Amino acid sequence: MRTVDVHLEVPFQISRAVRTEKRVVLVELEEGARISRGEASPDPFFKETTESLEAEVRGSLDLVPEDAADLATLKLRLDERFPHGGAAACALDILGHDRAAQSAGVPLRTFLGLAGREAPPTSFTIGIAEPHVMAERAAAAAAKGFGVLKVKLGHGDADVEVLSRIRERFAGTIRVDPNAAWTPAEAPARIERIARFDIEFVEQPTPTEDIDGLRYVRERSELPIVADEAAVRLPHVERLSGACDGINVKLQKCGGIAEARAMIARAHDLGMKVMLGCRAAETSVAIAAAAHLAPSVEWADLDGNLLIVDDPFRAVPVVNGRFVFSDRPGLGAVPA
Ligand code: MG
């Protein structure tokens, strides 16, 4: 087990925080020639620190069952130890899935029953900055072949200027994410003002706990509404039914692949679409886990490894916004 400092290419700002580097927890299990890997990436919004995650993962290694194929036992044990999910549970869940798929001799997406299905392209995230800087970054992403952008919005009145500047440089799909910065009362008017920029959807416009507020906004919005911070684990999916058009499932938030699969299935049953997202700054280990699951969802926002300059691994590279899967078993992660 080790912690690794990863550095963001540009400072990453959202409506409530800014960061330039991050320390993630990597856990590796060596059994003969096989190395299985997992990763925990802390989010202060969920009161996680690198230190807390490192201690939790270290203290929970004994939850990994003897039998690599026994993911049901791993899920039961992780749910008992981490009832709220989170990044420490996620690290052990990813490790368990990497190990099970490697032991079966197949890539993780095949192990998950998703071989041959196409994954949606990933968006590239544009953090909050001066509007001309955001437009510059959008143009750079377009030059790298990205056809989908996720644009972070904030509290102020810059939304229209930001999107109009970006639209001058970027013709592809744009989704926006104010990270809960707007009140339910102001959100409909804000959404109306930006709808003319051809926006795919608005992610978590309003405060996390206020499900009725989210529903209020959805009823008054011509753009689809996607819940992120409000959609943590399976019970939240039920609660959000009717209040939004889709949810953003993140492995680090829900506790891993097993919980994510349950959330995806339930959301689809309830007529909601699903995006697989990530945290700002994850290495290719954590991103690969979500990428292998991505053929089961409508939208992907898995650029955490693309935002850092010192990824210690490569696994599922992105070319022109599309995942390129290898035939290596498990996550397919190898040292960079
Ligand atoms: Mg979000």
XYZ file of N, CA and C in Angstrom, residues 3 22 45 53 55 58 110 124 139 152 166 182 216 244 248 250 262 335:
54
model
N 0.829 5.817 -0.719
C 0.119 7.024 -1.152
C 0.964 7.690 -2.227
N -3.063 16.423 -5.411
C -3.869 15.532 -4.603
C -3.045 14.305 -4.267
N -15.468 17.028 0.639
C -16.926 17.204 0.715
C -17.548 16.060 1.518
N -8.279 7.818 4.774
C -8.477 6.719 3.821
C -7.384 5.673 3.948
N -5.681 4.909 6.588
C -5.922 4.121 7.801
C -7.085 3.141 7.596
N -6.009 0.297 5.189
C -5.066 -0.591 5.878
C -5.795 -1.475 6.889
N -15.310 -7.688 -19.731
C -15.829 -9.015 -20.091
C -16.371 -9.710 -18.852
N -14.470 15.999 -21.249
C -13.279 16.603 -20.666
C -13.755 17.814 -19.873
N -10.896 25.037 -26.485
C -10.313 24.898 -27.819
C -9.203 23.846 -27.815
N -17.650 23.680 -15.706
C -18.007 24.036 -14.333
C -18.509 25.483 -14.294
N -16.965 30.003 -24.941
C -16.625 28.609 -25.269
C -17.278 28.192 -26.580
N -26.511 26.908 -6.958
C -27.676 27.753 -7.204
C -28.817 27.412 -6.247
N -38.387 20.790 -8.126
C -38.936 22.098 -8.495
C -38.217 22.649 -9.730
N -35.224 14.151 -11.013
C -34.167 14.452 -11.990
C -34.279 13.473 -13.149
N -25.396 10.919 -11.551
C -23.962 10.749 -11.756
C -23.444 9.763 -10.716
N -20.495 7.657 -9.113
C -19.032 7.651 -9.006
C -18.608 6.512 -8.088
N -25.518 -1.836 -8.956
C -26.871 -1.856 -8.389
C -27.569 -0.520 -8.633
N 2.362 -0.277 -15.025
C 3.093 0.941 -14.693
C 3.395 1.764 -15.941
